Coordinates of C-alpha atoms in Angstrom, one line a residue:
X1 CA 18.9 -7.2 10.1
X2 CA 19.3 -8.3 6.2
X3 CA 15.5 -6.8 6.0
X4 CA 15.4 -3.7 7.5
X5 CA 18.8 -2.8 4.8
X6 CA 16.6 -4.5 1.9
X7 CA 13.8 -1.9 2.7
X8 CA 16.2 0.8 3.8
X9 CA 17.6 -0.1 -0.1
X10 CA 14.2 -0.2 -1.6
X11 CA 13.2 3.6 -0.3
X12 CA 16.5 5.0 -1.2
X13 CA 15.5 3.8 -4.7
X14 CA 11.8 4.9 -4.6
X15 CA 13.2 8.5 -3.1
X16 CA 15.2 8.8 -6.0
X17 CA 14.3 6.7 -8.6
X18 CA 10.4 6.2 -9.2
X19 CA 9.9 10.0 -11.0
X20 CA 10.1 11.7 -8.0
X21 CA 6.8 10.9 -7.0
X22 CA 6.6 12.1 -3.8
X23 CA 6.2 15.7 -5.2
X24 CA 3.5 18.0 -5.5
X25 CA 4.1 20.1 -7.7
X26 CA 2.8 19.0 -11.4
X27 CA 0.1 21.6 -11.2
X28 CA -1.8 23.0 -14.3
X29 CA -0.1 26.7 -15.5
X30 CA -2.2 29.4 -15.1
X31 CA -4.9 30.1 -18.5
X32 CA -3.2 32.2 -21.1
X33 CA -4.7 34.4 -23.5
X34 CA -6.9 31.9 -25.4
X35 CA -8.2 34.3 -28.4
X36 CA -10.9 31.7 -29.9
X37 CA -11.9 29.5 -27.5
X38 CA -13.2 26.0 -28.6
X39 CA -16.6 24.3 -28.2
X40 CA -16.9 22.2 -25.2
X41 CA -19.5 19.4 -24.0
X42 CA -19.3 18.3 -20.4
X43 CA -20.0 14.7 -19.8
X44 CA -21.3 13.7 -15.9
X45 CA -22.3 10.2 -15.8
X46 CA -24.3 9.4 -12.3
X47 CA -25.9 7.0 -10.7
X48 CA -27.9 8.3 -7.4
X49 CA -26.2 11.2 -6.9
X50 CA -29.3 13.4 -5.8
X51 CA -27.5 13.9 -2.1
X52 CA -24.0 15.3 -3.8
X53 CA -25.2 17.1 -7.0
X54 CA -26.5 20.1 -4.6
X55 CA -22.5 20.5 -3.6
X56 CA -21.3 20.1 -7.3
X57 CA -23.2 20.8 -10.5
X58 CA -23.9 24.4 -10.2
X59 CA -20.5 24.2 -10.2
X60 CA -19.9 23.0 -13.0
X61 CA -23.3 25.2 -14.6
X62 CA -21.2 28.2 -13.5
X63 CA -18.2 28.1 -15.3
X64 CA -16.5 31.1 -16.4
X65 CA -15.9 29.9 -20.0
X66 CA -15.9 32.2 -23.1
X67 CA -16.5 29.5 -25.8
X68 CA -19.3 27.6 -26.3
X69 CA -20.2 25.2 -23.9
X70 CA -22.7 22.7 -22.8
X71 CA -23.5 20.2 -19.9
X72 CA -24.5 16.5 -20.9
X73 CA -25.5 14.8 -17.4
X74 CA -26.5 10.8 -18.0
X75 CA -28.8 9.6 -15.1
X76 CA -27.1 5.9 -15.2
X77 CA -30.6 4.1 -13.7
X78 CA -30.9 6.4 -10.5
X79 CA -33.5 5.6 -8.0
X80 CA -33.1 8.7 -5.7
X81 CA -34.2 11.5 -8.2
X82 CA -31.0 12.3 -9.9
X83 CA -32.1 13.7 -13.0
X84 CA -34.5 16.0 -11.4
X85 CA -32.7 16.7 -8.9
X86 CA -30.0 18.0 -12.0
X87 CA -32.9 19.6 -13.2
X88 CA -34.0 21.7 -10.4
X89 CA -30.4 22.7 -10.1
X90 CA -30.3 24.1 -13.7
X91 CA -33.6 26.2 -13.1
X92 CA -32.5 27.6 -10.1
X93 CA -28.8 28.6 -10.7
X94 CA -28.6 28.7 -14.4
X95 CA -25.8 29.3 -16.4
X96 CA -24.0 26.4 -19.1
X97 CA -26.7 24.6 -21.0
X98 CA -27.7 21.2 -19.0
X99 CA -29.4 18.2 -20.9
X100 CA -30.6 15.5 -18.6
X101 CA -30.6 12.5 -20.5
X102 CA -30.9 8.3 -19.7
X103 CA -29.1 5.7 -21.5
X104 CA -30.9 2.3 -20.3
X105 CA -29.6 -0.6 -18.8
X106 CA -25.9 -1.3 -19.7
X107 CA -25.3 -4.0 -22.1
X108 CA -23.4 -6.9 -21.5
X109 CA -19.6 -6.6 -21.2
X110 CA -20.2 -2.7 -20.2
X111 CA -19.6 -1.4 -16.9
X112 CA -22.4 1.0 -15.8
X113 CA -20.0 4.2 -15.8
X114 CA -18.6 3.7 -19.3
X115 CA -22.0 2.9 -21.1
X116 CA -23.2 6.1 -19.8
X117 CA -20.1 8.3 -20.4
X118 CA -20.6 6.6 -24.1
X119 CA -24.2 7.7 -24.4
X120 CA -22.9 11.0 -22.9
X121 CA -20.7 11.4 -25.7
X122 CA -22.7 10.1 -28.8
X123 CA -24.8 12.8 -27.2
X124 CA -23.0 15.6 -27.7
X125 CA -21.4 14.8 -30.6
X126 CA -24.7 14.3 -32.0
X127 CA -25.9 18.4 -30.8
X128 CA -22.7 19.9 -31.0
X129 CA -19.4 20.4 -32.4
X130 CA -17.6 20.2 -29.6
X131 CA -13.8 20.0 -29.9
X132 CA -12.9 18.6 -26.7
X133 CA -14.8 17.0 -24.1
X134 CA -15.3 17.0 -20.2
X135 CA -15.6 14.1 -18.4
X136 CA -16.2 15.1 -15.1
X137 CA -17.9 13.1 -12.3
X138 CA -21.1 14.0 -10.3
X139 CA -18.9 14.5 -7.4
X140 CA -16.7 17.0 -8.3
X141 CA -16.7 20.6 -7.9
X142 CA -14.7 23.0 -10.1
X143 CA -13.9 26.7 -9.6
X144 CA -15.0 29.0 -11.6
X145 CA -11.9 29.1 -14.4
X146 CA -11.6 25.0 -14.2
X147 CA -12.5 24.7 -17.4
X148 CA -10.7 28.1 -18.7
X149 CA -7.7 26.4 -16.9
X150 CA -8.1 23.1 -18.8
X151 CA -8.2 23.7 -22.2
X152 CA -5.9 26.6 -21.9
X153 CA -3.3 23.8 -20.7
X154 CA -4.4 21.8 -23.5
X155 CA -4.2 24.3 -26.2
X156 CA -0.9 25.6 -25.3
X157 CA 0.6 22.0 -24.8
X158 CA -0.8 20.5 -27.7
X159 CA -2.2 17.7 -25.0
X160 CA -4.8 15.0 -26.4
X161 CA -6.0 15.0 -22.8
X162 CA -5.5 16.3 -19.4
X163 CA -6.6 15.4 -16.4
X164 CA -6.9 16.6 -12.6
X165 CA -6.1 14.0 -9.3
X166 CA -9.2 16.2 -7.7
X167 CA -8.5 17.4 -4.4
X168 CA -10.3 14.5 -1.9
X169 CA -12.6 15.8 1.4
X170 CA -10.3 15.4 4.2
X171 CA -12.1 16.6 7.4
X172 CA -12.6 13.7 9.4
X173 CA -9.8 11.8 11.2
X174 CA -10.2 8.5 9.4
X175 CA -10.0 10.6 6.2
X176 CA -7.2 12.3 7.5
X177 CA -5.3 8.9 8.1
X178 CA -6.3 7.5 4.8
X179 CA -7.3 9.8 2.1
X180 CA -3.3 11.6 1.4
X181 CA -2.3 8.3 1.7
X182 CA -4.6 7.0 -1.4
X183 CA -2.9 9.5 -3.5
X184 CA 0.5 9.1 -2.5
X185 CA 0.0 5.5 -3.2
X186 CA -1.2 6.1 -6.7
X187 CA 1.6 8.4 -7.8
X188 CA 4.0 5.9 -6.6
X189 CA 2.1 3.4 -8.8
X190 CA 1.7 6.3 -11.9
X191 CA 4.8 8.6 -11.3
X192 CA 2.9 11.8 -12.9
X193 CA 6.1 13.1 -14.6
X194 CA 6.4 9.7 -15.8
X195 CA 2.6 9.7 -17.0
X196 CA 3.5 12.9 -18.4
X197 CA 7.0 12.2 -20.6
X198 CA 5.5 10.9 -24.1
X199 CA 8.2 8.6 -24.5
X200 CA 7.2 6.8 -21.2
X201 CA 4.9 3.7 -21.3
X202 CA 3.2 4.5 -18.0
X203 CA -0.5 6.2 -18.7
X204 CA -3.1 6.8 -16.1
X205 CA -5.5 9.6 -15.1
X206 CA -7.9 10.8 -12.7
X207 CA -11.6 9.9 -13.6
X208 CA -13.2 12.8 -12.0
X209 CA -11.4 15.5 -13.9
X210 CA -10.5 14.5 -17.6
X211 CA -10.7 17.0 -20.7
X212 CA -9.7 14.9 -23.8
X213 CA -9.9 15.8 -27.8
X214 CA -12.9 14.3 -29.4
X215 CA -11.1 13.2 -31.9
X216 CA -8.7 11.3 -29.9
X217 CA -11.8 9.9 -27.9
X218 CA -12.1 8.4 -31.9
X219 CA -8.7 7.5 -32.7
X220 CA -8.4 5.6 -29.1
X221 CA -12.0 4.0 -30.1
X222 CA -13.0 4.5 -26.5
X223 CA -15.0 4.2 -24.3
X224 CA -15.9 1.0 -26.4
X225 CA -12.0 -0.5 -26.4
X226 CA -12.0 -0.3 -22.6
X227 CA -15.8 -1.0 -21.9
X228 CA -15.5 -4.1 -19.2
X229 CA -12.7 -1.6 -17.2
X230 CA -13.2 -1.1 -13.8
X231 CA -10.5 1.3 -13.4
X232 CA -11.3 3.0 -16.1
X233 CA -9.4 6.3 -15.8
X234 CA -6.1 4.0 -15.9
X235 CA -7.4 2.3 -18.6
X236 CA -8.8 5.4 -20.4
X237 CA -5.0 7.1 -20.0
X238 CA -3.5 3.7 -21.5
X239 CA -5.9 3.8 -25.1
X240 CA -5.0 7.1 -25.9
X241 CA -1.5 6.7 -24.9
X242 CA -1.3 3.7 -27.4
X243 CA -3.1 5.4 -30.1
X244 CA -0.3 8.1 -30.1
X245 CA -2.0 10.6 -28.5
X246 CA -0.3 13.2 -25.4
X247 CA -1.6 13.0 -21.7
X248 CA -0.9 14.7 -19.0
X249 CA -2.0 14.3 -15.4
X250 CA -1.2 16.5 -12.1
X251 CA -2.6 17.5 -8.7
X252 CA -5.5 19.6 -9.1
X253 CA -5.9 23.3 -7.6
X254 CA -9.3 24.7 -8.3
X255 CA -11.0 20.8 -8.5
X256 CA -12.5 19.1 -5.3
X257 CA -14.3 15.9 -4.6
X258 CA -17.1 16.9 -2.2
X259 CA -18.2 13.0 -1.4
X260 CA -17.6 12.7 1.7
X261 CA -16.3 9.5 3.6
X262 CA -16.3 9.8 7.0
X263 CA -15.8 6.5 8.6
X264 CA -13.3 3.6 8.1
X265 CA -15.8 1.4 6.4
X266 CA -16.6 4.2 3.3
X267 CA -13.2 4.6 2.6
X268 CA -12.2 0.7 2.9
X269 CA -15.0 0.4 0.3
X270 CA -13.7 2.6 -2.0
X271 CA -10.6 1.6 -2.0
X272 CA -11.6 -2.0 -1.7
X273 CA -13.6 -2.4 -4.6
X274 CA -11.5 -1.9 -7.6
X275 CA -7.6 -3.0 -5.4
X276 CA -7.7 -6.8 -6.8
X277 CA -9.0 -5.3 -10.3
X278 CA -5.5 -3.1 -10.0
X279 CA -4.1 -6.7 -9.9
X280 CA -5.4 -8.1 -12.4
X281 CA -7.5 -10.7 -10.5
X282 CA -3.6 -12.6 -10.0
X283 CA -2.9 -14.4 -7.1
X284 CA 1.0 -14.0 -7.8
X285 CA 0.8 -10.1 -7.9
X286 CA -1.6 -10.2 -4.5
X287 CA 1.5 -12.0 -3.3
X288 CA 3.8 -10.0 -4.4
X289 CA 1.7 -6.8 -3.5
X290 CA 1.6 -8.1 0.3
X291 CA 5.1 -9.0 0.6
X292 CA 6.4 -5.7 -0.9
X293 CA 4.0 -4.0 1.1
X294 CA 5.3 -5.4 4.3
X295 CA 8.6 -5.2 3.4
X296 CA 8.3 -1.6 2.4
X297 CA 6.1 -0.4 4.8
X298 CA 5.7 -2.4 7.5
X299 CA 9.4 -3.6 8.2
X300 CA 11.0 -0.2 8.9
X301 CA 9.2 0.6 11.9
X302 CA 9.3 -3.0 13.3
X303 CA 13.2 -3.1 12.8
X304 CA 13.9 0.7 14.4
X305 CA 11.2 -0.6 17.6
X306 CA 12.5 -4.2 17.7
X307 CA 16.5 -3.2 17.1
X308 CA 16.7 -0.8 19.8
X309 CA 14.8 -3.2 22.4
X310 CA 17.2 -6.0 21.6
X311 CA 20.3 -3.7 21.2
X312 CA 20.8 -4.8 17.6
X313 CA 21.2 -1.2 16.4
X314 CA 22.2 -1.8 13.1
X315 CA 18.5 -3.3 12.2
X316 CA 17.6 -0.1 14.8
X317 CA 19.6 2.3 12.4
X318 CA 18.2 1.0 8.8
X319 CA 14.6 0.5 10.3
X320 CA 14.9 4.3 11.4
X321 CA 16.5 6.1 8.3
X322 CA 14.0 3.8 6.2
X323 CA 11.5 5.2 8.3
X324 CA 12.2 8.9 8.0
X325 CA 12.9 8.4 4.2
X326 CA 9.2 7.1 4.0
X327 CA 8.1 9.8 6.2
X328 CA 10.0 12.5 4.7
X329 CA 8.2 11.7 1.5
X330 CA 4.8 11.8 2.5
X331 CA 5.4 15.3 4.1
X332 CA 4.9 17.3 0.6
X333 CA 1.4 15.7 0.4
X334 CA 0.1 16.3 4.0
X335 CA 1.4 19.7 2.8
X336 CA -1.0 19.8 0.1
X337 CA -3.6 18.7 2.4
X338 CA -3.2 21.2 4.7
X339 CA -2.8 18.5 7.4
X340 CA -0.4 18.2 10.0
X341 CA 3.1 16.5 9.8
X342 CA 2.5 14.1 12.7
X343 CA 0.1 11.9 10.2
X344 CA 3.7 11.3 8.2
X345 CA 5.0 8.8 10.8
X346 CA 1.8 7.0 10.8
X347 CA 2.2 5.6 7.1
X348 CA 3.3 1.9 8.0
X349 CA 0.0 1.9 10.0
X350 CA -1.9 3.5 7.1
X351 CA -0.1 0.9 4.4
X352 CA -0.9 -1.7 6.9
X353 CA -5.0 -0.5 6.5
X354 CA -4.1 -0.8 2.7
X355 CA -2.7 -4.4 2.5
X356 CA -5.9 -5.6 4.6
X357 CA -8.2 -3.8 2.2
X358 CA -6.5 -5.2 -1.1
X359 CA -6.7 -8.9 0.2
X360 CA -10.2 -8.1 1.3
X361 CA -11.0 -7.2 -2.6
X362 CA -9.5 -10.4 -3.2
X363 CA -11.7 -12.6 -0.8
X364 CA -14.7 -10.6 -2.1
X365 CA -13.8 -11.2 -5.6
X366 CA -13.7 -15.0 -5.1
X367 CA -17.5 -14.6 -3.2
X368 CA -18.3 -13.0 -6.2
X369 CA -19.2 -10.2 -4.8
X370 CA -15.8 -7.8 -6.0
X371 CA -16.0 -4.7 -7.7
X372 CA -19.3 -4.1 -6.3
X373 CA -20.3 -0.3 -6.5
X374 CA -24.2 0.6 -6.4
X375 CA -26.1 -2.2 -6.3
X376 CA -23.8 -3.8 -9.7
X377 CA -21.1 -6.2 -9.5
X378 CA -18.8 -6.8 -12.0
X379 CA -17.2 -10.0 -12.5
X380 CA -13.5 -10.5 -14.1
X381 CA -13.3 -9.7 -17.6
X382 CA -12.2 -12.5 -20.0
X383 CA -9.1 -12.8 -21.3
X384 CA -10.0 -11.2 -24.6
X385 CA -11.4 -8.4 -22.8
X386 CA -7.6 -7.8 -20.7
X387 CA -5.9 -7.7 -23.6
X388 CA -7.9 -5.0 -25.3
X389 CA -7.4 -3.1 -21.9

């Protein structure tokens, strides 16, 4: 019984005291009157992206911007016709300048993504004057006032950088299990209004969707300072958190992810790929990850099932209201979803999908395969390397 109070104990504290993470409502404001609006250059690093750049980059060509503004995309060593793919795109719709540029083979020590977001950016600051920039992925679809939206919030904040959690394809019933899920999880790791309180030391942000100050991109002295990061949004957030710049993250409105991931072994890759890099490549926290998990998650159900059957009703009655406290909480992100409130009950069984795919990043880490993502692997970073993270 001692379990199911722990992890009736542990959700009463996460209801109430992890930032209120559960909620949905950190949105961006709607744009004000922006008078002069600044130069922008809008990074998209990609790597065989020619099947999803149809569904995104006009997009992002489109944008209903009144400032200056142009589109950097960095074809990261495709082999599917990515650049002119971009190209074609570009001819056809029109709109936002679009330079299709290459930056070679990464050097050592530099994930693929973040040597070409760093060409991306040498880029443009070489052609323009750009004030901020976007840093958008191939993926990623924005509305047409996206951009109006982001620098408006920016401007009127006095932000360094802001970024959107993209709204994720959820039309399949594997994505429907697991893709709210992956989000809910990560604001209960980041707490947004955390993220967002200066004072706070947690940082993170949402790689798709990140407008940042160039000259806080210099003061942070990324992407260079967080060049081996495989998370790299997190790790971007934390840099210019340090270097005394403002962030803010929240759910996004009028930006989508258009990848799709239909079946259960798409999304266990994503999310399997970069889990045991969240930990740090530490046995311990793996550990601790699976225990919490399970105590969190997996207990409630198992007491409120297992009490009532065995008439021990006060395990029945901690397992329950743990239950419906973990349920209750997921409701405002089905919510956002669209989806129906029936998937809330199902969390332990989602969580339980979670805990197998972290210790499956950690088996595939010590087969040397982890962090695999397009034909590159990336192995830990040294210990140098973490600490400049």
């Amino acid at each position: 019984m001692w379990v199911a109070v722990v992890s009736l104990a542990a959700w009463a504290w996460l209801t109430l005291g992890q930032g209120f993470f559960w909620r949905t409502d950190t949105r961006l404001p709607p744009p004000g009157d922006g008078g002069t609006w600044p130069a922008v250059a809008v990074v998209i690093p990609a790597r065989d992206e020619a099947e999803v750049l149809p569904a995104s980059l006009p997009s992002v060509l489109g944008q209903a911007y009144e400032g200056r503004a142009e589109v950097f995309l960095v074809d990261d060593g495709s082999s599917d016709g990515t650049g002119d793919v971009a190209r074609a795109l570009a001819e056809r719709h029109g709109g936002l300048a679009l330079t299709v540029t290459s930056p070679g083979a990464p050097l050592p020590g530099w994930t693929g993504k973040l040597w070409a977001v760093r060409h991306g950016i040498a880029l443009a600051a070489e052609r323009t004057d750009a004030e901020y920039l976007l840093l958008t992925d191939a993926d990623i679809a924005h509305e047409p006032e996206s951009l109006r939206e982001l620098v408006s919030a920016a401007r009127a904040g006095g932000l360094d950088m802001v970024s959107l959690m993209a709204r994720l394809r959820v039309e399949t019933g594997w994505e429907r299990l697991i893709v709210p899920a992956f989000v809910y999880f990560f604001a209960q790791l980041y707490p947004f209004r955390w993220v967002n309180r200066p004072t706070a030391r947690t940082a993170a942000a949402a790689g798709g969707c990140v407008l940042i100050r160039r000259d806080a991109v210099e003061r942070a002295g990324v992407p260079a300072a967080i060049r081996h990061a495989v998370i790299d949004d997190v790790a971007l957030a934390r840099a210019v958190k340090r270097s005394g710049g403002r962030i803010w993250l929240g759910l996004a409105d009028r930006v989508d992810s258009v990848r799709p991931y239909p079946g259960l072994a798409e999304l266990w890759r994503m999310v399997s790929r970069s889990a045991y890099a969240q930990l740090r490549h530490s046995p311990s926290l793996l550990a601790g990850t699976v225990v919490g998990l399970a105590c969190i998650y997996l207990v409630p159900p198992v007491a409120a099932v297992a009490g009532a059957l065995t008439g021990s009703w006060w395990a029945c009655a901690a397992g329950a209201a743990a239950w419906a406290l973990m349920a209750g909480t997921y409701l405002p992100m089905l919510r956002y979803y669209r989806q129906s409130v029936w998937w809330a009950p199902l969390l332990p069984l989602t969580a339980a999908l979670y805990l197998l795919m972290t210790v499956d990043s950690a088996v595939q880490h010590y087969r040397g395969r982890g962090a695999a993502w397009k034909g590159r692997t990336y192995a830990r970073p040294d210990a140098d390397a973490d600490a400049s993270a």
